[in-house]
Short mmCIF file of C-alpha atoms in Angstrom, two decimals:
data_model
loop_
_atom_site.label_atom_id
_atom_site.label_comp_id
_atom_site.label_asym_id
_atom_site.label_seq_id
_atom_site.Cartn_x
_atom_site.Cartn_y
_atom_site.Cartn_z
CA MET J 1194 27.10 43.81 -34.92
CA LEU J 1195 23.16 44.05 -34.67
CA SER J 1196 21.45 40.49 -34.60
CA VAL J 1197 18.26 39.82 -36.57
CA VAL J 1198 15.59 37.52 -35.45
CA ILE J 1199 12.32 36.98 -37.68
CA VAL J 1200 9.26 36.19 -36.12
CA GLY J 1201 6.35 35.05 -38.37
CA GLY J 1202 3.14 33.12 -38.43
CA LEU J 1203 -0.39 33.44 -39.12
CA HIS J 1204 -1.40 33.30 -35.72
CA ALA J 1205 -1.41 36.95 -35.01
CA ASP J 1206 -2.17 36.83 -31.29
CA ALA J 1207 0.71 34.09 -30.63
CA ARG J 1208 2.88 36.36 -32.96
CA LYS J 1209 2.50 39.56 -31.14
CA ALA J 1210 2.86 37.95 -27.72
CA THR J 1211 6.19 36.38 -28.79
CA VAL J 1212 7.35 39.82 -30.01
CA GLU J 1213 6.53 41.53 -26.74
CA ARG J 1214 8.33 38.92 -24.73
CA LEU J 1215 11.37 39.40 -26.78
CA LEU J 1216 11.27 43.19 -26.16
CA ALA J 1217 10.83 42.57 -22.57
CA ASP J 1218 13.52 40.01 -22.44
CA VAL J 1219 16.35 41.21 -24.80
CA PRO J 1220 18.11 44.50 -23.74
CA GLY J 1221 18.55 46.89 -26.48
CA SER J 1222 15.89 45.28 -28.68
CA VAL J 1223 13.41 47.15 -31.35
CA VAL J 1224 10.78 45.62 -33.56
CA LEU J 1225 10.20 46.33 -37.23
CA HIS J 1226 7.06 45.56 -38.88
CA HIS J 1227 5.90 46.06 -42.16
CA ASP J 1228 2.00 46.32 -42.45
CA LEU J 1229 0.80 45.07 -45.80
CA ALA J 1230 -2.96 45.59 -45.08
CA THR J 1231 -2.65 48.77 -46.85
CA ALA J 1232 -1.22 47.30 -50.07
CA ALA J 1233 -4.45 47.86 -51.85
CA ASP J 1234 -3.97 51.65 -51.26
CA GLY J 1235 -0.63 51.32 -52.94
CA THR J 1236 1.61 51.54 -49.72
CA VAL J 1237 3.20 49.45 -46.97
CA VAL J 1238 3.48 51.05 -43.61
CA ARG J 1239 6.38 50.63 -41.66
CA THR J 1240 6.95 50.92 -37.83
CA ILE J 1241 9.89 50.88 -35.54
CA ARG J 1242 9.38 50.57 -31.75
CA ASP J 1243 10.76 49.35 -28.80
CA ALA J 1244 9.41 48.44 -25.26
CA GLY J 1245 8.24 51.97 -24.63
CA GLY J 1246 6.17 52.60 -27.79
CA ILE J 1247 6.77 53.81 -31.40
CA LEU J 1248 10.10 55.10 -32.43
CA SER J 1249 9.39 55.85 -35.95
CA ALA J 1250 6.88 55.37 -38.80
CA GLY J 1251 6.91 55.72 -42.45
CA GLU J 1252 5.42 54.17 -45.77
CA THR J 1253 7.20 52.69 -48.58
CA PRO J 1254 5.66 52.44 -52.06
CA LEU J 1255 4.64 49.10 -53.61
CA VAL J 1256 7.13 47.47 -55.96
CA ASN J 1257 5.54 45.98 -58.97
CA ASP J 1258 2.12 45.83 -57.37
CA CYS J 1259 3.60 43.55 -54.90
CA ALA J 1260 3.63 44.13 -51.24
CA CYS J 1261 6.21 41.45 -50.38
CA CYS J 1262 8.44 43.15 -53.07
CA ALA J 1263 8.38 46.46 -51.27
CA LEU J 1264 9.16 45.01 -47.91
CA ARG J 1265 12.09 43.38 -49.39
CA GLU J 1266 13.44 46.79 -50.91
CA ASP J 1267 12.79 48.56 -47.68
CA LEU J 1268 13.80 45.92 -44.98
CA VAL J 1269 17.61 45.69 -45.44
CA PRO J 1270 18.03 49.41 -45.74
CA GLU J 1271 16.12 49.92 -42.48
CA LEU J 1272 18.06 47.04 -40.55
CA ARG J 1273 21.33 48.70 -41.84
CA ARG J 1274 20.52 52.08 -40.54
CA LEU J 1275 19.67 50.36 -37.10
CA ASP J 1276 23.10 48.57 -37.36
CA ALA J 1277 24.81 51.53 -38.00
CA ALA J 1278 23.48 53.28 -35.03
CA GLY J 1279 25.69 51.23 -33.07
CA THR J 1280 23.25 51.26 -29.75
CA LEU J 1281 20.80 48.21 -30.41
CA ARG J 1282 21.49 44.51 -29.69
CA LEU J 1283 18.61 42.98 -31.64
CA ALA J 1284 16.23 43.93 -34.29
CA VAL J 1285 12.94 41.74 -34.30
CA VAL J 1286 11.40 41.46 -37.65
CA GLU J 1287 7.57 40.94 -37.09
CA LEU J 1288 6.39 39.64 -40.30
CA TRP J 1289 2.88 40.36 -41.61
CA ASP J 1290 0.46 37.51 -41.32
CA SER J 1291 0.99 35.73 -44.66
CA VAL J 1292 4.80 36.57 -45.24
CA GLU J 1293 6.87 33.58 -45.17
CA PRO J 1294 10.09 33.58 -42.91
CA LYS J 1295 12.20 31.45 -45.47
CA ALA J 1296 12.14 34.53 -48.10
CA MET J 1297 12.79 37.12 -45.57
CA ALA J 1298 15.48 35.16 -43.80
CA GLU J 1299 17.27 34.97 -47.19
CA VAL J 1300 16.82 38.46 -48.00
CA VAL J 1301 18.24 39.72 -44.93
CA ALA J 1302 21.47 37.39 -45.04
CA ALA J 1303 21.76 38.51 -48.74
CA GLY J 1304 21.89 42.07 -47.46
CA GLY J 1305 25.07 41.05 -45.21
CA LEU J 1306 23.21 41.13 -41.82
CA THR J 1307 23.39 38.41 -39.31
CA VAL J 1308 20.02 36.36 -38.87
CA THR J 1309 20.31 34.68 -35.14
CA GLY J 1310 16.96 33.01 -35.40
CA VAL J 1311 13.88 32.48 -37.17
CA ILE J 1312 10.56 31.90 -34.88
CA THR J 1313 7.11 31.10 -36.07
CA ALA J 1314 4.54 31.91 -33.17
CA VAL J 1315 1.73 29.20 -33.01
CA ASP J 1316 -1.51 28.61 -31.05
CA PRO J 1317 -1.77 24.93 -30.66
CA ALA J 1318 -5.74 25.25 -30.64
CA LEU J 1319 -5.55 26.75 -34.30
CA VAL J 1320 -3.11 24.17 -35.92
CA LEU J 1321 -5.73 21.58 -37.16
CA PRO J 1322 -8.07 24.64 -38.26
CA TYR J 1323 -5.50 26.34 -40.26
CA LEU J 1324 -4.14 23.16 -41.73
CA GLY J 1325 -7.59 22.46 -42.98
CA ASN J 1326 -8.42 25.63 -44.42
CA GLY J 1327 -8.00 25.53 -48.03
CA ASP J 1328 -9.34 29.11 -48.63
CA ASP J 1329 -7.17 31.30 -50.93
CA LEU J 1330 -5.32 33.94 -48.94
CA ALA J 1331 -6.99 36.58 -51.28
CA ASP J 1332 -10.42 35.47 -50.03
CA ARG J 1333 -9.45 36.20 -46.49
CA GLY J 1334 -7.53 39.70 -47.00
CA LEU J 1335 -4.35 38.17 -46.47
CA ALA J 1336 -2.68 38.07 -50.08
CA ALA J 1337 0.66 39.74 -50.29
CA ALA J 1338 0.17 40.43 -54.21
CA ALA J 1339 -2.35 40.75 -56.66
CA THR J 1340 -1.03 37.54 -57.99
CA ASP J 1341 -0.94 35.58 -54.75
CA GLN J 1342 -2.45 32.22 -55.17
CA ARG J 1343 -1.51 30.59 -52.18
CA THR J 1344 -4.10 29.13 -49.53
CA VAL J 1345 -4.36 29.63 -45.81
CA ALA J 1346 -3.23 25.93 -45.32
CA ASP J 1347 -0.16 25.89 -47.31
CA THR J 1348 1.31 29.27 -46.27
CA PHE J 1349 0.71 28.07 -42.52
CA ALA J 1350 2.40 24.52 -43.14
CA ARG J 1351 5.60 26.33 -44.49
CA GLN J 1352 5.66 29.05 -41.87
CA LEU J 1353 5.74 26.09 -39.28
CA GLU J 1354 8.11 23.74 -40.91
CA TYR J 1355 10.79 26.35 -41.94
CA ALA J 1356 11.54 27.77 -38.55
CA PRO J 1357 13.75 25.86 -36.08
CA VAL J 1358 11.80 27.59 -33.17
CA LEU J 1359 8.37 27.67 -32.45
CA ALA J 1360 6.83 29.82 -29.87
CA VAL J 1361 3.98 28.00 -28.57
CA LEU J 1362 1.12 30.07 -26.90
CA GLY J 1363 -0.46 28.77 -23.74
CA SER J 1364 -3.73 28.39 -25.07
CA PRO J 1365 -6.31 27.09 -22.79
CA GLU J 1366 -8.40 25.69 -25.68
CA ALA J 1367 -5.30 23.46 -26.68
CA ASP J 1368 -5.76 19.71 -25.77
CA GLU J 1369 -3.38 16.75 -25.94
CA GLU J 1370 -4.10 16.21 -29.41
CA ASP J 1371 -3.42 19.62 -30.68
CA ARG J 1372 -0.18 19.52 -28.90
CA GLU J 1373 0.56 16.19 -30.27
CA LEU J 1374 -0.32 17.37 -33.74
CA LEU J 1375 2.17 20.29 -33.46
CA ALA J 1376 4.71 18.03 -32.17
CA GLN J 1377 4.48 15.50 -34.95
CA LEU J 1378 4.16 17.92 -37.66
CA HIS J 1379 7.63 19.55 -36.88
CA PRO J 1380 9.27 16.98 -34.44
CA THR J 1381 12.78 18.51 -34.63
CA ALA J 1382 11.46 22.04 -33.63
CA HIS J 1383 12.73 23.78 -30.14
CA GLN J 1384 9.26 24.43 -28.62
CA VAL J 1385 9.25 27.61 -26.22
CA ALA J 1386 6.19 27.97 -24.20
CA ILE J 1387 4.83 31.90 -24.23
CA GLY J 1388 1.84 33.46 -22.51
CA THR J 1389 0.64 36.33 -20.52
CA GLY J 1390 0.60 34.20 -17.37
CA ARG J 1391 3.38 33.36 -14.97
CA PRO J 1392 6.77 31.96 -16.57
CA THR J 1393 7.19 28.15 -15.86
CA THR J 1394 10.31 27.32 -13.42
CA THR J 1395 12.27 26.68 -16.83
CA ASP J 1396 11.88 30.08 -17.96
CA HIS J 1397 13.29 32.86 -15.96
CA ALA J 1398 12.71 35.97 -18.26
CA THR J 1399 11.50 38.22 -15.54
CA ARG J 1400 12.80 36.68 -12.36
CA LEU J 1401 15.91 34.71 -11.00
CA THR J 1402 15.79 31.71 -8.88
CA ASP J 1403 13.16 32.29 -6.42
CA PRO J 1404 9.76 31.26 -7.76
CA ALA J 1405 7.73 33.19 -4.93
CA VAL J 1406 8.96 36.39 -6.38
CA PRO J 1407 6.07 38.06 -8.83
CA ASP J 1408 6.71 38.82 -12.38
CA HIS J 1409 7.56 42.74 -13.01
CA PRO J 1410 6.51 43.05 -16.75
CA THR J 1411 6.30 46.92 -15.98
CA ARG J 1412 9.97 47.26 -15.01
CA LEU J 1413 10.90 48.21 -18.76
CA THR J 1414 8.35 51.16 -19.19
CA ASP J 1415 7.43 52.41 -15.65
CA PRO J 1416 10.06 54.93 -14.62
CA THR J 1417 8.60 54.92 -11.05
CA VAL J 1418 9.92 51.20 -10.41
CA PRO J 1419 13.52 50.76 -9.42
CA ASP J 1420 16.06 49.32 -11.78
CA HIS J 1421 17.06 46.45 -9.87
CA PRO J 1422 14.70 46.15 -6.74
CA ALA J 1423 17.00 43.17 -5.65
CA TRP J 1424 19.82 45.63 -4.92
CA PRO J 1425 19.97 47.47 -1.77
CA THR J 1426 20.35 51.28 -2.34
CA ASP J 1427 21.45 52.19 1.18
CA PRO J 1428 24.88 53.62 0.82
CA ALA J 1429 25.56 52.31 4.23
CA HIS J 1430 25.25 48.54 2.94
CA THR J 1431 28.58 48.31 1.37
CA ASP J 1432 29.27 44.72 1.91
CA HIS J 1433 26.63 42.02 1.29
CA ALA J 1434 28.52 39.28 -0.38
CA THR J 1435 28.96 37.21 2.86
CA ARG J 1436 25.33 37.84 4.53
CA PRO J 1437 23.50 34.56 5.15
CA THR J 1438 20.52 33.82 2.70
CA ASP J 1439 17.70 33.44 5.19
CA SER J 1440 14.19 34.48 4.36
CA THR J 1441 14.22 37.74 5.95
CA PRO J 1442 13.36 40.66 3.79
CA THR J 1443 16.68 42.33 4.01
CA ASP J 1444 18.47 39.58 2.63
CA HIS J 1445 17.11 39.95 -1.14
CA PRO J 1446 16.85 36.28 -1.85
CA VAL J 1447 16.21 37.31 -5.63
CA ARG J 1448 19.89 38.23 -6.05
CA PRO J 1449 21.93 35.51 -7.82
CA THR J 1450 24.16 32.99 -6.18
CA ASP J 1451 27.32 31.10 -6.88
CA ALA J 1452 27.36 27.24 -7.14
CA SER J 1453 27.94 27.16 -3.38
CA GLY J 1454 24.73 29.32 -2.71
CA THR J 1455 26.95 32.38 -1.58
CA LEU J 1456 25.46 35.68 -2.79
CA TYR J 1457 27.35 37.56 -5.36
CA PRO J 1458 28.34 41.17 -4.32
CA VAL J 1459 25.34 43.60 -4.88
CA ARG J 1460 27.21 45.70 -7.48
CA PRO J 1461 30.99 45.74 -8.50
CA THR J 1462 33.14 48.65 -7.78
CA ASP J 1463 36.05 50.11 -9.47
CA ALA J 1464 39.75 50.41 -7.98
CA SER J 1465 38.65 53.37 -5.93
CA GLY J 1466 35.70 51.69 -4.38
CA THR J 1467 33.20 53.77 -6.55
CA LEU J 1468 30.20 51.58 -7.45
CA TYR J 1469 29.63 50.84 -11.13
CA PRO J 1470 26.39 52.11 -12.84
CA VAL J 1471 23.53 49.87 -11.94
CA ARG J 1472 22.57 49.19 -15.68
CA PRO J 1473 24.92 49.54 -18.46
CA THR J 1474 24.90 52.52 -21.07
CA ASP J 1475 25.14 52.93 -24.74
CA ALA J 1476 27.86 55.37 -26.10
CA SER J 1477 25.51 58.16 -25.45
CA GLY J 1478 25.15 57.42 -21.87
CA THR J 1479 21.54 56.10 -22.14
CA LEU J 1480 20.47 53.38 -19.91
CA TYR J 1481 19.95 50.13 -21.69
CA PRO J 1482 16.70 48.34 -20.31
CA VAL J 1483 16.64 46.33 -17.27
CA ARG J 1484 17.58 43.21 -18.02
CA PRO J 1485 21.52 43.11 -18.73
CA SER J 1486 21.41 39.74 -20.67
CA PRO J 1487 18.85 37.31 -22.09
CA ARG J 1488 17.71 35.01 -19.63
CA SER J 1489 14.42 33.20 -20.97
CA ALA J 1490 14.52 30.46 -23.46
CA LEU J 1491 12.81 32.53 -26.05
CA ALA J 1492 15.61 35.19 -25.79
CA ARG J 1493 18.27 32.62 -26.05
CA ALA J 1494 16.56 30.88 -29.09
CA ALA J 1495 16.60 34.40 -30.90
CA LEU J 1496 20.26 34.77 -30.28
CA ALA J 1497 21.20 31.32 -30.72
CA GLY J 1498 22.35 31.32 -34.42
CA PHE J 1499 20.87 30.46 -37.83
CA ASP J 1500 22.17 29.24 -40.96
CA VAL J 1501 20.34 30.31 -43.90
CA GLU J 1502 21.68 27.64 -46.29
CA SER J 1503 21.17 24.68 -44.04
CA ALA J 1504 17.51 25.89 -43.15
CA ALA J 1505 16.69 25.81 -47.17
CA ALA J 1506 18.23 22.43 -47.43
CA ALA J 1507 16.08 21.15 -44.78
CA GLN J 1508 13.09 22.18 -46.90
CA HIS J 1509 14.25 20.94 -50.16
CA PRO J 1510 12.42 17.93 -51.33
CA ALA J 1511 15.26 15.90 -52.19
CA CYS J 1512 16.83 16.18 -48.71
CA ALA J 1513 13.95 17.60 -46.71
CA ARG J 1514 14.20 16.38 -42.75
CA LEU J 1515 10.65 14.74 -42.77
CA PRO J 1516 8.66 13.67 -39.87
CA ALA J 1517 9.25 9.96 -38.32
CA GLU J 1518 6.64 7.25 -37.72
CA ALA J 1519 4.59 8.27 -34.74
CA ASP J 1520 1.26 7.61 -33.00
CA ALA J 1521 0.01 9.35 -29.89
CA HIS J 1522 -2.92 11.14 -28.52
CA GLY J 1523 -5.23 10.10 -31.45
CA VAL J 1524 -2.61 11.66 -34.01
CA SER J 1525 -0.55 9.57 -36.32
CA THR J 1526 2.15 10.01 -38.76
CA LEU J 1527 2.84 7.35 -41.44
CA VAL J 1528 6.02 7.33 -43.33
CA TRP J 1529 5.60 5.49 -46.62
CA HIS J 1530 8.84 4.22 -48.48
CA ARG J 1531 9.07 2.19 -51.79
CA CYS J 1532 11.30 1.52 -54.37
CA ARG J 1533 8.91 0.94 -57.15
CA PRO J 1534 7.40 4.03 -59.42
CA PHE J 1535 3.57 5.03 -59.43
CA HIS J 1536 1.65 4.24 -62.50
CA PRO J 1537 0.50 7.94 -63.61
CA GLU J 1538 -2.83 7.09 -64.39
CA ARG J 1539 -3.84 5.29 -61.34
CA LEU J 1540 -2.02 7.73 -59.13
CA TYR J 1541 -3.80 10.71 -60.86
CA GLU J 1542 -7.28 8.91 -60.40
CA ALA J 1543 -6.54 8.48 -56.55
CA LEU J 1544 -5.22 12.12 -56.01
CA GLU J 1545 -8.25 13.31 -54.20
CA ASP J 1546 -8.51 10.33 -51.91
CA ILE J 1547 -5.01 10.36 -50.95
CA THR J 1548 -4.69 14.13 -50.53
CA CYS J 1549 -7.89 14.28 -48.25
CA ALA J 1550 -6.59 11.27 -46.05
CA ALA J 1551 -4.61 13.64 -43.83
CA ALA J 1552 -4.33 16.99 -42.74
CA ARG J 1553 -0.50 17.42 -44.13
CA SER J 1554 1.43 15.35 -46.33
CA ARG J 1555 4.77 15.93 -48.10
CA GLY J 1556 7.78 14.26 -49.63
CA ARG J 1557 9.04 12.98 -52.80
CA PHE J 1558 7.70 10.74 -55.40
CA TRP J 1559 8.75 8.67 -58.66
CA LEU J 1560 6.22 8.55 -61.78
CA ALA J 1561 7.05 5.67 -64.19
CA ASP J 1562 6.54 7.81 -67.59
CA LYS J 1563 8.87 10.30 -65.85
CA PRO J 1564 11.59 8.06 -64.41
CA ASP J 1565 14.43 10.61 -64.33
CA VAL J 1566 12.45 13.31 -62.62
CA LEU J 1567 12.17 13.97 -58.70
CA LEU J 1568 8.80 15.12 -58.05
CA HIS J 1569 7.53 17.02 -54.97
CA TRP J 1570 4.56 16.32 -53.18
CA ASP J 1571 2.97 19.03 -50.75
CA ALA J 1572 -0.40 19.03 -49.42
CA ALA J 1573 -2.48 20.70 -46.86
CA GLY J 1574 -6.15 21.70 -46.63
CA GLY J 1575 -7.35 19.16 -49.07
CA ALA J 1576 -5.23 20.84 -51.86
CA LEU J 1577 -2.46 19.20 -53.69
CA CYS J 1578 0.69 20.93 -55.23
CA VAL J 1579 2.94 18.62 -57.22
CA GLU J 1580 6.15 20.12 -59.10
CA SER J 1581 9.49 18.82 -60.64
CA VAL J 1582 12.50 19.93 -58.94
CA GLY J 1583 15.01 18.57 -61.11
CA PRO J 1584 16.68 14.96 -61.89
CA TRP J 1585 17.25 12.38 -59.23
CA LEU J 1586 21.04 11.97 -58.67
CA ALA J 1587 20.84 8.57 -60.14
CA SER J 1588 20.12 10.00 -63.61
CA LEU J 1589 23.14 12.39 -63.40
CA PRO J 1590 26.38 11.55 -64.99
CA ASP J 1591 29.34 11.16 -62.50
CA ALA J 1592 30.93 14.31 -63.41
CA ALA J 1593 27.83 16.03 -62.49
CA TRP J 1594 27.79 14.89 -58.91
CA ASP J 1595 30.88 17.30 -58.10
CA MET J 1596 28.25 20.11 -58.42
CA VAL J 1597 25.72 18.75 -55.97
CA PRO J 1598 25.81 19.95 -52.36
CA PRO J 1599 26.97 17.32 -49.87
CA VAL J 1600 23.80 17.41 -48.19
CA ARG J 1601 21.91 16.19 -51.06
CA ARG J 1602 24.46 13.42 -51.70
CA ALA J 1603 24.27 12.49 -47.89
CA ALA J 1604 20.21 12.37 -48.35
CA ALA J 1605 20.38 10.36 -51.32
CA ALA J 1606 22.87 7.80 -49.74
CA LEU J 1607 20.26 6.85 -47.24
CA ASP J 1608 17.57 6.03 -49.90
CA TRP J 1609 20.09 4.60 -52.41
CA HIS J 1610 18.99 1.37 -53.87
CA PRO J 1611 21.39 -1.05 -55.84
CA GLU J 1612 19.38 -0.73 -59.16
CA HIS J 1613 17.42 2.51 -58.92
CA GLY J 1614 19.73 4.69 -56.87
CA ASP J 1615 17.86 7.21 -54.96
CA CYS J 1616 14.74 7.16 -57.10
CA CYS J 1617 11.84 6.19 -54.73
CA GLN J 1618 8.69 7.05 -53.07
CA HIS J 1619 9.14 8.82 -49.44
CA LEU J 1620 5.91 10.57 -48.42
CA VAL J 1621 4.70 11.31 -44.90
CA PHE J 1622 1.05 11.59 -43.92
CA THR J 1623 0.13 13.25 -40.58
CA SER J 1624 -3.20 13.74 -39.15
CA PRO J 1625 -5.63 13.12 -36.24
CA GLY J 1626 -7.68 9.78 -37.00
CA LEU J 1627 -5.39 8.75 -39.87
CA ASP J 1628 -6.37 5.51 -41.44
CA ARG J 1629 -3.11 4.09 -41.82
CA ASP J 1630 -3.96 0.63 -43.14
CA GLY J 1631 -6.32 2.11 -45.80
CA LEU J 1632 -4.16 4.82 -46.76
CA GLU J 1633 -1.17 2.28 -47.31
CA ARG J 1634 -3.38 0.19 -49.31
CA LEU J 1635 -4.53 2.83 -51.68
CA LEU J 1636 -0.89 3.85 -52.22
CA GLU J 1637 0.09 0.38 -52.93
CA SER J 1638 -2.53 0.06 -55.35
CA CYS J 1639 -1.26 3.15 -57.33
CA LEU J 1640 2.27 1.29 -57.83
CA LEU J 1641 3.28 -0.53 -61.03
CA THR J 1642 2.18 -3.98 -61.02
CA ASP J 1643 4.91 -6.83 -61.16
CA ALA J 1644 4.32 -7.27 -64.96
CA GLU J 1645 4.56 -3.35 -65.60
CA TYR J 1646 7.66 -3.11 -63.52
CA ALA J 1647 9.36 -6.12 -65.52
CA ALA J 1648 8.45 -4.37 -68.73
CA GLY J 1649 11.52 -1.88 -68.05
CA ARG J 1650 12.11 2.09 -68.23
CA ASP J 1651 11.32 2.08 -72.10
CA ALA J 1652 7.69 0.71 -71.55
CA TRP J 1653 7.30 2.97 -68.54
CA LYS J 1654 7.87 6.05 -70.61
CA ARG J 1655 5.27 5.25 -73.04
CA LEU J 1656 2.49 5.25 -70.25
CA PRO J 1657 -0.10 7.93 -70.52
CA PRO J 1658 1.16 11.15 -69.13
CA ALA J 1659 -1.55 11.64 -66.74
CA PHE J 1660 0.56 14.45 -64.78
CA ASP J 1661 1.36 16.78 -67.73
CA THR J 1662 -1.54 19.17 -66.75
CA LEU J 1663 0.01 19.60 -63.18
CA LEU J 1664 3.52 19.87 -64.11
CA GLU J 1665 5.58 22.37 -65.84
CA VAL J 1666 8.16 20.14 -67.19
#
């Protein structure tokens, strides 16, 4: 069955480097890309290519004046066609700049295909500039539809936080603060280094165990380069399994060894002694690319497996895996947790200062005038989005709990208060130069006072509904 990995991100250079690396590292892989830049002309351009170049290209019309809708309509049939061919191992879906991986992963999975990985490609030197960019996507030519009202900052934040794997470009402009910011924004992500230079000693995408062997990125496309230069081609050399592994040129030190250091046989033979082909072939006899199995960390991540439902739960405000407290290299993460509701007017008046206090903040919060409603806080680039995401579990009758996903019940149990249940403030702020003390004082000033709290829920509900203009409830 065809595996599908989704590669996205607004950092185009990092995304393209990631895609090229996957093509080089995974035998039998192709890249499927929908270019939405032509959406203004009413079409989306689709290309399919392998390491050798373009295999096919075509156009698909817009659906409901929405380029992303056209992508959804065209993506699954194309992937099914590639799957039906039976000759490919991996389809790399390279998303256009502002397309978010969550929606596409869910579309692919709903289409009956197997998503084995979601990767967001990142240039660490650009993380802070993009998080601080409050421009509308439309103003930057990155809107996916005429009605797209997203900003650069909030789109980038969601791309970053959804993917369990981050492909991190080896950017010479990035410093320790940049890398620390990336780590604190998504501490549970598996980071894989990519770049145009030599792989690290822990990443053997283009070589085996000898660090002195140069990289050979041209082997996939240059027909003049032998398939496996580590394997001798002289038929007189019929037994190389026990030859010593000294450093002479005839020993071929790039051949793999077992645990004892003994070289594996050059090539396996069948019962008659005939050598098997150097490289595996598909059903038509066509040779697969040089590398018989993915060896790089990036390739392993692309094929590791991906659970769409778990990924969605990890982003849901009620049970999101939020960052933990951290402070290093000038970057801080403040986790602010309280079991008292906000006064709606005081919080509303402080929104600008709170929103601008950190490069990124998110979580769930509790308003006194809406005590049964779980509210989502999502801020980046100096802009804040707040929305209702349903009731707190404490507000539900016992009979309704059976309909709540187990992950939601588990998350609620972690915050459970003997009086208020899961109703709480759980906000996380991450930024270089974060004024932790000042931010905490500001947040505390927005909570109900002791007297207001003691008045009880009926009194809370009569407080001025300052957030009604921001919430559709």
